[in-house]
Amino acid sequence: MTISVDDVRDDLRLIFDSCLSNNQQIEKCRNLLNTIITTWSPNLVETLKEVVGFFTQDNVNLFVSRQMLSDFCLRILPWMSDSQSKLLAHFMREEMQPRVIDFEYHLSIVCNHLSSIYEKEEKWKEAANLLASIPAESYYRYSVDFELELYMKIARLYMEDDDPLLAHPYVKKAAVLQLETTNTDLHINYKVCYARMLNFRLKFVEAALEYHELSNCPSFGESERLVALKNALVCTILSFSGNNRTQLLKLLYNDERCKLLIRLTTLEKLYMVRIIKHNEMNEIETMLMPHQKAKTNYGTTLLVEAIAEHNIQSIRLLHKSIQLELFAKLLGFDLYEAKLIAERIISEGRIEGSIDETDGLIIFNSQKPDRIQSWHKNIESMNTQLNCTNELLLANSSVQKVNDDQTDV
């Protein structure tokens, strides 16, 4: 035996045409709802839509409507399959929207439910938009913790969709609220969200500092701490030179866990400011997130720019100048690309120097020892200097060999 939409419509009219109290009406409606969901029907969703449409009418007592719609939100939607639940939830949202003030609580549950379904389907933006439609700030019963968790989830979903611009306002809202909560877990979750936002906005030094702190968080499991450490390492490598980067590299070099993430020789070269070869750059590239592999406005990658600056820093610590051709060989670029990168690094003030077009040289300005140079001199041994010189000699011999071959031809 099945129950039709017409049968349900007639039963609802009978219940509300009779002289029953609100509680009695609710009891009768719940019995009808139980009959609907326990009786197999190919038109289950359409039948339930009829009930929802009835309780969102203006002429139905609001107390009864709220009680019955709560049953739908908390019992019926979770019970149904995702495909059926999605259809019914969208219908509920459309029906309740004109009376958003009356059904604000129910709308928030429906939006949360739909968002969870879309998240499982990896439709990140749709999931985030649904949560963003919840008017959290206007509903006085929402707690600080609820709002904070909501904003962080919206931000996370937008970032999953590679859209940090949409995520940013919700991270800012969360930044204010996290000062008002005493929930330790939410504080930690905020730090994760904030670090990720800094990462997406290419503020790598700031992100690395946040990730490094998280990598030592006792509330995290070992695998979570290792992921945070990896993010700290990658963001440090991608950042430009400075005191914070130097300090971070020192911390990472002395962290035994980093040996699980990158070859010790590569990490040592980063820490000791030695020349990074092309194959070592490829090793680092495998650790990058998708947004970190994006092309710059100059057609290069973030990693190429960072390693180029690192290598110039290494060269300038031991040499007053270098041939552009030799510099290009060290970076694995052609001469034109190497020159453009050198010009940009110098023009942006990251390296003090100039380019001699006539002799094809990058000339480093003589300057008083800065903090990096002083630190380098204190920790660098003769072995380090020989290592760098060896790299230059190898590259120079390769360039010379090419020139000899061209002469033979």
Short mmCIF file of C-alpha atoms in Angstrom, two decimals:
data_model
loop_
_atom_site.label_atom_id
_atom_site.label_comp_id
_atom_site.label_asym_id
_atom_site.label_seq_id
_atom_site.Cartn_x
_atom_site.Cartn_y
_atom_site.Cartn_z
CA MET A 1 0.00 0.00 0.00
CA THR A 2 1.34 3.45 -0.91
CA ILE A 3 0.33 6.91 0.22
CA SER A 4 -0.20 9.52 -2.48
CA VAL A 5 0.42 13.26 -2.50
CA ASP A 6 -3.34 13.84 -2.60
CA ASP A 7 -3.84 11.61 0.45
CA VAL A 8 -1.25 13.58 2.41
CA ARG A 9 -2.79 16.88 1.39
CA ASP A 10 -6.25 15.72 2.57
CA ASP A 11 -4.91 14.38 5.86
CA LEU A 12 -3.16 17.67 6.64
CA ARG A 13 -6.34 19.63 5.99
CA LEU A 14 -8.32 17.34 8.31
CA ILE A 15 -5.78 17.80 11.10
CA PHE A 16 -5.86 21.59 10.92
CA ASP A 17 -9.60 21.92 10.30
CA SER A 18 -10.34 20.06 13.54
CA CYS A 19 -10.40 21.79 16.89
CA LEU A 20 -7.12 20.42 18.20
CA SER A 21 -4.51 22.12 20.37
CA ASN A 22 -1.10 22.94 18.92
CA ASN A 23 0.50 19.97 20.67
CA GLN A 24 -2.21 17.63 19.40
CA GLN A 25 -1.74 18.91 15.86
CA ILE A 26 2.00 18.31 16.14
CA GLU A 27 1.40 14.75 17.38
CA LYS A 28 -1.00 14.00 14.51
CA CYS A 29 1.41 15.50 11.95
CA ARG A 30 4.29 13.44 13.30
CA ASN A 31 2.23 10.27 13.01
CA LEU A 32 1.45 11.19 9.39
CA LEU A 33 5.14 11.87 8.73
CA ASN A 34 6.09 8.49 10.18
CA THR A 35 3.55 6.82 7.91
CA ILE A 36 5.01 8.57 4.88
CA ILE A 37 8.62 7.55 5.54
CA THR A 38 7.78 3.95 6.54
CA THR A 39 5.56 3.36 3.52
CA TRP A 40 7.51 2.73 0.33
CA SER A 41 6.66 5.20 -2.41
CA PRO A 42 8.40 6.09 -5.68
CA ASN A 43 7.19 9.65 -5.07
CA LEU A 44 8.65 10.01 -1.58
CA VAL A 45 10.42 13.31 -2.27
CA GLU A 46 7.34 14.85 -3.89
CA THR A 47 5.18 13.71 -0.99
CA LEU A 48 7.53 15.25 1.56
CA LYS A 49 7.68 18.45 -0.48
CA GLU A 50 3.90 18.67 -0.10
CA VAL A 51 4.25 18.53 3.68
CA VAL A 52 7.01 21.15 3.70
CA GLY A 53 4.98 23.45 1.45
CA PHE A 54 2.03 23.14 3.84
CA PHE A 55 4.03 24.12 6.93
CA THR A 56 5.64 27.15 5.31
CA GLN A 57 2.24 28.77 4.66
CA ASP A 58 1.39 31.94 6.57
CA ASN A 59 -1.94 30.54 7.85
CA VAL A 60 -0.32 27.67 9.78
CA ASN A 61 0.53 28.38 13.41
CA LEU A 62 4.24 29.31 13.60
CA PHE A 63 4.83 27.18 16.69
CA VAL A 64 3.55 24.08 14.87
CA SER A 65 5.44 24.94 11.67
CA ARG A 66 8.74 25.34 13.50
CA GLN A 67 8.34 22.06 15.36
CA MET A 68 7.56 20.12 12.21
CA LEU A 69 10.29 21.75 10.13
CA SER A 70 12.74 20.90 12.91
CA ASP A 71 11.73 17.26 12.44
CA PHE A 72 12.56 17.58 8.74
CA CYS A 73 15.91 19.24 9.43
CA LEU A 74 17.10 16.95 12.21
CA ARG A 75 15.46 13.63 11.37
CA ILE A 76 14.23 13.36 7.78
CA LEU A 77 17.11 14.97 5.83
CA PRO A 78 19.86 12.90 7.52
CA TRP A 79 17.79 9.72 7.04
CA MET A 80 17.41 10.12 3.26
CA SER A 81 19.99 9.32 0.60
CA ASP A 82 22.14 12.25 -0.54
CA SER A 83 20.42 12.48 -3.93
CA GLN A 84 16.94 12.58 -2.38
CA SER A 85 18.03 14.73 0.52
CA LYS A 86 19.56 17.29 -1.81
CA LEU A 87 16.29 17.68 -3.75
CA LEU A 88 14.22 18.07 -0.60
CA ALA A 89 16.70 20.41 1.09
CA HIS A 90 16.79 22.76 -1.90
CA PHE A 91 12.99 22.82 -1.92
CA MET A 92 12.88 23.57 1.82
CA ARG A 93 15.32 26.42 1.34
CA GLU A 94 13.24 27.96 -1.45
CA GLU A 95 10.02 27.64 0.56
CA MET A 96 11.45 29.08 3.79
CA GLN A 97 13.46 31.91 2.22
CA PRO A 98 10.50 34.37 1.93
CA ARG A 99 10.03 33.99 5.71
CA VAL A 100 13.71 34.02 6.62
CA ILE A 101 13.09 35.76 9.96
CA ASP A 102 10.62 33.05 11.05
CA PHE A 103 12.77 30.13 9.88
CA GLU A 104 16.33 31.44 10.24
CA TYR A 105 17.37 28.54 12.47
CA HIS A 106 15.94 25.95 10.09
CA LEU A 107 17.55 27.60 7.06
CA SER A 108 20.94 27.42 8.75
CA ILE A 109 20.55 23.67 9.29
CA VAL A 110 19.41 23.11 5.70
CA CYS A 111 22.33 25.14 4.33
CA ASN A 112 24.77 23.21 6.53
CA HIS A 113 23.29 19.93 5.33
CA LEU A 114 23.50 20.89 1.66
CA SER A 115 27.02 22.21 2.12
CA SER A 116 28.12 18.85 3.56
CA ILE A 117 26.73 17.04 0.52
CA TYR A 118 28.48 19.37 -1.92
CA GLU A 119 31.70 19.06 0.07
CA LYS A 120 31.55 15.26 -0.31
CA GLU A 121 31.10 15.82 -4.05
CA GLU A 122 34.15 18.16 -3.96
CA LYS A 123 32.05 21.07 -5.20
CA TRP A 124 33.90 23.44 -2.91
CA LYS A 125 32.50 26.77 -4.09
CA GLU A 126 28.87 25.62 -3.94
CA ALA A 127 29.50 24.29 -0.43
CA ALA A 128 31.09 27.57 0.66
CA ASN A 129 28.33 29.72 -0.88
CA LEU A 130 25.67 27.82 1.03
CA LEU A 131 27.43 28.38 4.36
CA ALA A 132 28.06 32.01 3.46
CA SER A 133 24.29 32.48 3.03
CA ILE A 134 23.72 31.76 6.75
CA PRO A 135 23.12 35.15 8.46
CA ALA A 136 25.21 34.27 11.50
CA GLU A 137 25.75 37.84 12.67
CA SER A 138 22.04 38.68 12.79
CA TYR A 139 20.86 35.70 14.80
CA TYR A 140 21.33 36.39 18.50
CA ARG A 141 21.31 32.72 19.55
CA TYR A 142 24.47 31.82 17.63
CA SER A 143 27.46 31.55 19.93
CA VAL A 144 30.91 32.99 19.28
CA ASP A 145 32.25 29.46 18.80
CA PHE A 146 29.56 28.67 16.21
CA GLU A 147 30.32 31.82 14.22
CA LEU A 148 34.08 31.29 14.43
CA GLU A 149 33.82 27.69 13.23
CA LEU A 150 31.43 28.74 10.46
CA TYR A 151 33.74 31.47 9.12
CA MET A 152 36.77 29.20 9.20
CA LYS A 153 34.90 26.48 7.31
CA ILE A 154 33.74 28.95 4.65
CA ALA A 155 37.32 30.18 4.24
CA ARG A 156 38.66 26.63 4.02
CA LEU A 157 36.15 25.67 1.32
CA TYR A 158 36.94 28.76 -0.78
CA MET A 159 40.64 27.98 -0.48
CA GLU A 160 39.95 24.39 -1.58
CA ASP A 161 38.49 26.01 -4.69
CA ASP A 162 41.72 28.04 -5.08
CA ASP A 163 39.91 31.32 -4.42
CA PRO A 164 41.74 33.14 -1.61
CA LEU A 165 40.04 36.44 -2.50
CA LEU A 166 36.64 35.09 -1.44
CA ALA A 167 38.17 33.37 1.57
CA HIS A 168 40.01 36.43 2.89
CA PRO A 169 37.00 38.33 4.39
CA TYR A 170 36.00 35.25 6.41
CA VAL A 171 39.53 34.80 7.76
CA LYS A 172 39.41 38.44 8.88
CA LYS A 173 36.07 37.86 10.64
CA ALA A 174 37.49 34.76 12.30
CA ALA A 175 40.54 36.76 13.44
CA VAL A 176 38.29 39.01 15.53
CA LEU A 177 36.19 36.19 16.97
CA GLN A 178 39.11 33.94 17.92
CA LEU A 179 40.10 36.58 20.48
CA GLU A 180 36.75 36.07 22.22
CA THR A 181 36.76 32.28 22.57
CA THR A 182 38.40 30.10 25.22
CA ASN A 183 38.15 27.00 23.04
CA THR A 184 41.74 25.79 22.50
CA ASP A 185 40.84 23.63 19.51
CA LEU A 186 39.27 26.59 17.73
CA HIS A 187 42.37 28.69 18.43
CA ILE A 188 44.53 26.01 16.78
CA ASN A 189 42.12 25.63 13.85
CA TYR A 190 42.27 29.38 13.34
CA LYS A 191 46.08 29.29 13.20
CA VAL A 192 45.87 26.56 10.53
CA CYS A 193 43.36 28.63 8.55
CA TYR A 194 45.44 31.80 8.92
CA ALA A 195 48.66 30.05 7.86
CA ARG A 196 46.95 28.65 4.81
CA MET A 197 45.61 32.07 3.86
CA LEU A 198 49.10 33.60 4.15
CA ASN A 199 50.38 30.76 1.98
CA PHE A 200 47.72 31.38 -0.70
CA ARG A 201 48.44 35.11 -0.67
CA LEU A 202 52.15 34.33 -1.25
CA LYS A 203 53.21 35.81 2.08
CA PHE A 204 55.64 32.96 2.49
CA VAL A 205 57.79 34.12 5.39
CA GLU A 206 54.74 34.87 7.57
CA ALA A 207 53.16 31.57 6.54
CA ALA A 208 56.36 29.66 7.31
CA LEU A 209 56.50 31.13 10.82
CA GLU A 210 52.90 30.05 11.48
CA TYR A 211 53.45 26.57 10.05
CA HIS A 212 56.64 26.08 12.05
CA GLU A 213 54.79 26.90 15.26
CA LEU A 214 52.08 24.41 14.31
CA SER A 215 54.70 21.76 13.57
CA ASN A 216 55.48 21.74 17.29
CA CYS A 217 51.87 21.86 18.47
CA PRO A 218 51.30 19.11 21.09
CA SER A 219 47.59 18.91 20.16
CA PHE A 220 48.48 17.61 16.69
CA GLY A 221 49.29 14.05 15.81
CA GLU A 222 52.72 13.18 14.43
CA SER A 223 51.55 13.13 10.82
CA GLU A 224 49.82 16.52 11.19
CA ARG A 225 52.96 18.06 12.68
CA LEU A 226 55.03 16.65 9.81
CA VAL A 227 52.65 18.18 7.24
CA ALA A 228 52.95 21.54 9.01
CA LEU A 229 56.74 21.20 8.99
CA LYS A 230 56.73 20.43 5.26
CA ASN A 231 54.63 23.53 4.63
CA ALA A 232 57.04 25.58 6.74
CA LEU A 233 59.99 24.25 4.73
CA VAL A 234 58.39 24.93 1.33
CA CYS A 235 57.24 28.43 2.29
CA THR A 236 60.71 29.24 3.64
CA ILE A 237 62.35 28.13 0.39
CA LEU A 238 59.92 30.22 -1.68
CA SER A 239 60.44 33.34 0.43
CA PHE A 240 62.97 36.02 -0.39
CA SER A 241 66.09 36.68 1.66
CA GLY A 242 65.86 38.35 5.03
CA ASN A 243 66.47 37.85 8.73
CA ASN A 244 63.31 35.78 9.25
CA ARG A 245 64.20 33.46 6.39
CA THR A 246 67.69 33.01 7.77
CA GLN A 247 66.37 32.17 11.21
CA LEU A 248 63.79 29.75 9.79
CA LEU A 249 66.41 27.92 7.74
CA LYS A 250 68.51 27.55 10.88
CA LEU A 251 65.56 26.05 12.79
CA LEU A 252 64.69 23.70 9.94
CA TYR A 253 68.28 22.60 9.42
CA ASN A 254 68.52 21.63 13.09
CA ASP A 255 65.17 19.81 13.04
CA GLU A 256 65.82 16.09 12.56
CA ARG A 257 62.34 15.61 11.09
CA CYS A 258 63.31 17.59 7.98
CA LYS A 259 65.49 14.70 6.89
CA LEU A 260 62.24 12.84 6.18
CA LEU A 261 61.13 15.59 3.81
CA ILE A 262 64.21 16.59 1.82
CA ARG A 263 67.75 15.33 1.20
CA LEU A 264 70.16 16.54 3.83
CA THR A 265 72.58 17.84 1.19
CA THR A 266 69.87 20.06 -0.32
CA LEU A 267 68.80 21.34 3.08
CA GLU A 268 72.41 22.04 3.95
CA LYS A 269 72.89 24.07 0.77
CA LEU A 270 69.82 26.13 1.59
CA TYR A 271 71.06 26.75 5.12
CA MET A 272 74.69 27.39 4.21
CA VAL A 273 73.70 29.60 1.23
CA ARG A 274 75.40 27.33 -1.29
CA ILE A 275 74.46 27.06 -4.94
CA ILE A 276 71.35 24.98 -5.65
CA LYS A 277 71.60 22.95 -8.87
CA HIS A 278 68.80 22.36 -11.33
CA ASN A 279 68.19 18.74 -10.27
CA GLU A 280 67.94 19.84 -6.63
CA MET A 281 65.36 22.42 -7.65
CA ASN A 282 63.35 19.61 -9.25
CA GLU A 283 63.40 17.77 -5.91
CA ILE A 284 61.91 20.82 -4.19
CA GLU A 285 59.29 21.25 -6.92
CA THR A 286 57.70 17.89 -6.04
CA MET A 287 56.82 19.32 -2.62
CA LEU A 288 54.92 22.35 -3.94
CA MET A 289 51.17 22.90 -3.72
CA PRO A 290 49.32 23.69 -6.99
CA HIS A 291 49.06 27.44 -6.31
CA GLN A 292 52.80 27.55 -5.57
CA LYS A 293 53.53 26.27 -9.09
CA ALA A 294 51.74 29.16 -10.76
CA LYS A 295 53.58 31.30 -13.30
CA THR A 296 54.65 34.80 -12.34
CA ASN A 297 53.95 37.87 -14.45
CA TYR A 298 57.37 37.33 -16.00
CA GLY A 299 56.66 33.80 -17.19
CA THR A 300 58.88 32.15 -14.60
CA THR A 301 57.76 30.24 -11.49
CA LEU A 302 57.91 31.25 -7.84
CA LEU A 303 60.48 28.52 -7.21
CA VAL A 304 62.72 29.66 -10.07
CA GLU A 305 62.66 33.24 -8.73
CA ALA A 306 63.47 32.13 -5.18
CA ILE A 307 66.30 29.79 -6.16
CA ALA A 308 67.75 32.39 -8.55
CA GLU A 309 67.96 34.89 -5.71
CA HIS A 310 69.41 32.24 -3.40
CA ASN A 311 72.14 31.41 -5.91
CA ILE A 312 73.01 35.06 -6.46
CA GLN A 313 73.25 35.48 -2.68
CA SER A 314 75.62 32.51 -2.61
CA ILE A 315 77.79 33.89 -5.40
CA ARG A 316 77.99 37.45 -4.05
CA LEU A 317 79.22 36.24 -0.66
CA LEU A 318 82.42 34.99 -2.28
CA HIS A 319 82.77 36.94 -5.53
CA LYS A 320 82.62 40.56 -6.63
CA SER A 321 81.14 39.71 -10.04
CA ILE A 322 80.09 36.87 -12.31
CA GLN A 323 79.69 36.47 -16.06
CA LEU A 324 76.06 36.48 -17.20
CA GLU A 325 76.79 33.42 -19.34
CA LEU A 326 78.15 31.54 -16.36
CA PHE A 327 75.23 32.70 -14.20
CA ALA A 328 72.78 31.41 -16.81
CA LYS A 329 74.52 28.03 -16.83
CA LEU A 330 74.27 27.75 -13.06
CA LEU A 331 70.53 28.45 -13.16
CA GLY A 332 69.87 26.23 -16.15
CA PHE A 333 68.46 29.17 -18.18
CA ASP A 334 69.31 30.70 -21.48
CA LEU A 335 71.28 33.95 -21.40
CA TYR A 336 68.26 36.19 -22.04
CA GLU A 337 66.19 34.68 -19.17
CA ALA A 338 69.11 34.86 -16.75
CA LYS A 339 69.69 38.52 -17.58
CA LEU A 340 66.02 39.39 -17.03
CA ILE A 341 65.99 37.67 -13.64
CA ALA A 342 69.22 39.38 -12.56
CA GLU A 343 67.89 42.77 -13.66
CA ARG A 344 64.66 42.24 -11.73
CA ILE A 345 66.37 41.12 -8.52
CA ILE A 346 68.68 44.14 -8.66
CA SER A 347 65.90 46.63 -9.56
CA GLU A 348 63.74 45.39 -6.67
CA GLY A 349 66.59 45.97 -4.25
CA ARG A 350 66.99 42.35 -3.24
CA ILE A 351 70.62 42.45 -4.35
CA GLU A 352 72.79 45.56 -4.53
CA GLY A 353 74.60 45.57 -7.83
CA SER A 354 74.51 46.38 -11.52
CA ILE A 355 74.84 44.73 -14.92
CA ASP A 356 77.73 45.59 -17.22
CA GLU A 357 76.24 45.16 -20.69
CA THR A 358 79.59 45.62 -22.44
CA ASP A 359 81.50 42.90 -20.60
CA GLY A 360 78.43 40.76 -19.84
CA LEU A 361 78.93 40.85 -16.07
CA ILE A 362 76.78 41.03 -12.96
CA ILE A 363 78.75 43.29 -10.61
CA PHE A 364 77.94 43.20 -6.91
CA ASN A 365 78.29 46.47 -4.99
CA SER A 366 80.89 46.50 -2.25
CA GLN A 367 79.10 47.05 1.02
CA LYS A 368 79.56 46.75 4.72
CA PRO A 369 79.00 43.22 5.95
CA ASP A 370 75.30 42.79 6.56
CA ARG A 371 73.73 40.36 8.98
CA ILE A 372 73.63 37.56 6.44
CA GLN A 373 77.30 38.02 5.55
CA SER A 374 78.36 38.21 9.19
CA TRP A 375 76.40 35.10 10.02
CA HIS A 376 77.81 33.36 6.97
CA LYS A 377 81.39 34.17 7.91
CA ASN A 378 80.85 32.85 11.40
CA ILE A 379 79.42 29.49 10.38
CA GLU A 380 80.94 28.88 6.97
CA SER A 381 84.10 26.82 6.81
CA MET A 382 86.75 26.66 4.13
CA ASN A 383 84.95 23.59 2.80
CA THR A 384 81.93 25.72 1.98
CA GLN A 385 84.00 28.20 0.02
CA LEU A 386 85.68 25.42 -1.92
CA ASN A 387 82.29 23.89 -2.65
CA CYS A 388 80.95 27.11 -4.15
CA THR A 389 84.13 27.70 -6.13
CA ASN A 390 83.92 24.15 -7.45
CA GLU A 391 80.37 24.77 -8.67
CA LEU A 392 81.55 27.86 -10.54
CA LEU A 393 84.49 26.02 -12.10
CA LEU A 394 82.24 23.18 -13.26
CA ALA A 395 79.78 25.59 -14.80
CA ASN A 396 82.62 27.57 -16.39
CA SER A 397 84.11 24.45 -17.91
CA SER A 398 80.72 23.58 -19.40
CA VAL A 399 80.43 27.04 -20.92
CA GLN A 400 84.01 26.82 -22.25
CA LYS A 401 83.29 23.41 -23.76
CA VAL A 402 80.29 24.81 -25.63
CA ASN A 403 82.40 27.70 -26.89
CA ASP A 404 85.18 25.31 -28.03
CA ASP A 405 82.65 23.14 -29.85
CA GLN A 406 81.24 26.16 -31.63
CA THR A 407 84.80 27.23 -32.59
CA ASP A 408 85.52 23.77 -34.01
CA VAL A 409 82.42 24.01 -36.13
#
